[in-house]
Amino acid sequence: MPNTHYATGGLIGSRLTDTTTTAEHRLGQRVTATDGTEWVYCVSSGAITQYQAVGINEDYDAYSMTSTLAAQSDAIGFAQNAFAAGEYGWIAVRGTNIKVRTKASAVADTQLWTTASAGVLDDATAAGAFKIDGVVLVSSASTAANGAAGIEVKAAWPAIRET
């Protein structure tokens, strides 16, 4: 995937869509990209697939979000590239021009919820699901393959909320 996000400010030149096996920045470091997106530097506690919704805890460990893991998450982000377990990299946390995996037929401009599927959000709630405030899909996921490929979201101060 070509890098369409470029850091501005003191971290000019940071590769926002690359991962490394050693830390290149301080965990929790935040940066704004030229397109206005905001990113946070994390380490993955397990494999993360491109475009998955991820939970981020207070130590900036990132993991594929599920309804079960939402309770331990301090923040939600969106992996714009794949991570292997233990890799360091940037997670998009706010803005537009970012993508997330969804269930098939998730509808644009509606409330999103966590699911039992790792890293996947949906517009339908299920038992144990957490509401994701401040995030809406730009377009609908017309098929399962379409949702797995990532749907663009608008993320304005996203937050995880118990219902």
CSV table of C-alpha atoms in Angstrom, one decimal:
chain,number,residue,atom,x,y,z
A,1,MET,CA,0.0,0.0,0.0
A,2,PRO,CA,1.5,3.4,-0.9
A,3,ASN,CA,2.1,5.7,2.0
A,4,THR,CA,-0.5,8.4,1.7
A,5,HIS,CA,-0.1,9.7,5.2
A,6,TYR,CA,3.0,11.8,6.1
A,7,ALA,CA,3.9,13.2,9.5
A,8,THR,CA,4.2,16.9,10.1
A,9,GLY,CA,5.9,18.8,12.9
A,10,GLY,CA,8.9,17.4,14.9
A,11,LEU,CA,8.5,13.9,13.4
A,12,ILE,CA,8.7,14.9,9.7
A,13,GLY,CA,9.8,11.8,7.7
A,14,SER,CA,8.2,9.3,10.1
A,15,ARG,CA,6.8,6.4,8.1
A,16,LEU,CA,3.2,6.2,9.4
A,17,THR,CA,2.3,3.0,7.5
A,18,ASP,CA,5.5,1.0,8.2
A,19,THR,CA,6.2,-1.3,11.2
A,20,THR,CA,9.5,-2.2,12.8
A,21,THR,CA,10.8,-4.8,15.2
A,22,THR,CA,12.5,-2.2,17.4
A,23,ALA,CA,11.1,1.0,18.8
A,24,GLU,CA,11.9,4.1,16.8
A,25,HIS,CA,9.9,6.5,18.9
A,26,ARG,CA,8.5,6.8,22.4
A,27,LEU,CA,5.4,4.7,23.0
A,28,GLY,CA,2.4,7.0,23.1
A,29,GLN,CA,4.0,9.6,20.9
A,30,ARG,CA,1.3,11.4,18.8
A,31,VAL,CA,1.7,13.0,15.5
A,32,THR,CA,-0.6,14.8,13.0
A,33,ALA,CA,-0.2,13.9,9.3
A,34,THR,CA,-0.4,16.3,6.4
A,35,ASP,CA,-4.0,15.2,5.7
A,36,GLY,CA,-5.1,16.1,9.3
A,37,THR,CA,-5.2,12.5,10.6
A,38,GLU,CA,-3.8,11.9,14.1
A,39,TRP,CA,-1.7,8.9,14.9
A,40,VAL,CA,-0.3,7.3,18.1
A,41,TYR,CA,2.9,5.1,18.3
A,42,CYS,CA,2.2,1.6,19.7
A,43,VAL,CA,3.5,-1.9,20.0
A,44,SER,CA,1.3,-4.8,19.0
A,45,SER,CA,0.6,-7.5,21.5
A,46,GLY,CA,-0.5,-9.9,18.8
A,47,ALA,CA,-0.9,-10.0,15.0
A,48,ILE,CA,-3.1,-7.2,13.6
A,49,THR,CA,-4.6,-7.3,10.1
A,50,GLN,CA,-4.7,-4.2,8.0
A,51,TYR,CA,-7.7,-2.0,8.7
A,52,GLN,CA,-8.7,-3.7,11.9
A,53,ALA,CA,-10.2,-1.7,14.7
A,54,VAL,CA,-7.7,-1.9,17.6
A,55,GLY,CA,-7.9,-1.4,21.3
A,56,ILE,CA,-5.0,0.6,22.9
A,57,ASN,CA,-4.3,0.3,26.6
A,58,GLU,CA,-2.5,2.6,29.0
A,59,ASP,CA,0.9,1.1,28.0
A,60,TYR,CA,0.2,1.7,24.3
A,61,ASP,CA,-0.2,-2.0,23.6
A,62,ALA,CA,-2.4,-2.4,20.5
A,63,TYR,CA,-4.5,-5.5,19.8
A,64,SER,CA,-7.4,-6.5,17.5
A,65,MET,CA,-10.5,-5.1,19.1
A,66,THR,CA,-13.4,-7.4,20.2
A,67,SER,CA,-16.3,-6.9,22.5
A,68,THR,CA,-14.5,-8.9,25.1
A,69,LEU,CA,-11.3,-6.7,24.9
A,70,ALA,CA,-13.2,-3.4,24.7
A,71,ALA,CA,-13.5,-3.2,28.5
A,72,GLN,CA,-9.7,-3.1,29.0
A,73,SER,CA,-9.1,-0.6,26.2
A,74,ASP,CA,-8.3,3.1,27.0
A,75,ALA,CA,-8.7,4.1,23.3
A,76,ILE,CA,-9.7,2.8,19.9
A,77,GLY,CA,-7.6,3.2,16.8
A,78,PHE,CA,-7.5,1.9,13.2
A,79,ALA,CA,-4.5,-0.1,11.9
A,80,GLN,CA,-3.8,1.2,8.4
A,81,ASN,CA,-1.2,-1.6,7.9
A,82,ALA,CA,-0.6,-5.1,9.2
A,83,PHE,CA,1.4,-5.7,12.4
A,84,ALA,CA,3.1,-8.9,13.5
A,85,ALA,CA,3.2,-9.6,17.2
A,86,GLY,CA,5.7,-7.4,19.0
A,87,GLU,CA,6.1,-4.9,16.1
A,88,TYR,CA,6.1,-1.2,16.6
A,89,GLY,CA,4.2,1.3,14.4
A,90,TRP,CA,1.6,4.0,14.1
A,91,ILE,CA,-2.1,3.6,14.6
A,92,ALA,CA,-4.6,6.1,13.2
A,93,VAL,CA,-6.8,7.4,16.0
A,94,ARG,CA,-8.6,10.4,14.5
A,95,GLY,CA,-9.5,12.1,11.2
A,96,THR,CA,-10.7,11.0,7.8
A,97,ASN,CA,-9.0,9.1,4.9
A,98,ILE,CA,-8.6,6.1,7.3
A,99,LYS,CA,-10.3,2.7,6.9
A,100,VAL,CA,-11.8,0.0,9.2
A,101,ARG,CA,-13.0,-3.5,8.7
A,102,THR,CA,-16.7,-4.0,9.0
A,103,LYS,CA,-19.3,-6.7,8.9
A,104,ALA,CA,-21.1,-7.2,5.6
A,105,SER,CA,-23.8,-4.6,4.9
A,106,ALA,CA,-22.8,-2.2,7.7
A,107,VAL,CA,-24.5,1.1,6.8
A,108,ALA,CA,-23.0,4.5,6.5
A,109,ASP,CA,-23.6,7.3,9.0
A,110,THR,CA,-25.0,5.0,11.7
A,111,GLN,CA,-23.8,4.1,15.2
A,112,LEU,CA,-21.0,1.5,15.2
A,113,TRP,CA,-20.5,-1.3,17.7
A,114,THR,CA,-17.7,-3.8,18.6
A,115,THR,CA,-18.2,-7.4,17.6
A,116,ALA,CA,-17.0,-10.8,18.6
A,117,SER,CA,-14.9,-10.8,15.4
A,118,ALA,CA,-11.4,-9.5,15.9
A,119,GLY,CA,-11.0,-6.0,14.6
A,120,VAL,CA,-14.4,-5.8,13.0
A,121,LEU,CA,-17.1,-3.2,13.7
A,122,ASP,CA,-20.8,-3.4,12.8
A,123,ASP,CA,-23.9,-1.2,12.8
A,124,ALA,CA,-25.9,-3.9,14.7
A,125,THR,CA,-25.5,-4.5,18.4
A,126,ALA,CA,-25.2,-7.9,20.0
A,127,ALA,CA,-25.0,-9.0,23.7
A,128,GLY,CA,-21.8,-7.7,25.3
A,129,ALA,CA,-21.1,-5.2,22.5
A,130,PHE,CA,-19.6,-1.8,23.2
A,131,LYS,CA,-20.8,1.4,21.5
A,132,ILE,CA,-18.1,3.2,19.5
A,133,ASP,CA,-18.9,6.9,19.8
A,134,GLY,CA,-17.5,9.5,17.3
A,135,VAL,CA,-16.9,7.1,14.4
A,136,VAL,CA,-19.1,6.7,11.3
A,137,LEU,CA,-18.6,4.9,8.0
A,138,VAL,CA,-18.4,7.2,4.9
A,139,SER,CA,-20.1,4.6,2.7
A,140,SER,CA,-21.9,1.3,3.3
A,141,ALA,CA,-20.2,-2.1,3.2
A,142,SER,CA,-22.2,-3.8,0.4
A,143,THR,CA,-20.5,-7.2,0.8
A,144,ALA,CA,-18.4,-9.2,3.3
A,145,ALA,CA,-15.4,-8.8,0.9
A,146,ASN,CA,-16.0,-5.1,0.7
A,147,GLY,CA,-16.1,-4.8,4.5
A,148,ALA,CA,-12.9,-6.9,4.9
A,149,ALA,CA,-11.1,-4.6,2.5
A,150,GLY,CA,-11.8,-1.6,4.8
A,151,ILE,CA,-14.4,1.1,4.6
A,152,GLU,CA,-13.4,4.7,5.0
A,153,VAL,CA,-14.5,6.2,8.4
A,154,LYS,CA,-14.7,9.7,9.9
A,155,ALA,CA,-13.3,9.4,13.4
A,156,ALA,CA,-13.9,12.6,15.5
A,157,TRP,CA,-12.6,11.9,19.0
A,158,PRO,CA,-13.6,8.2,19.0
A,159,ALA,CA,-14.4,6.6,22.3
A,160,ILE,CA,-15.5,3.2,23.6
A,161,ARG,CA,-18.7,3.4,25.7
A,162,GLU,CA,-20.4,0.6,27.7
A,163,THR,CA,-24.1,0.5,27.1
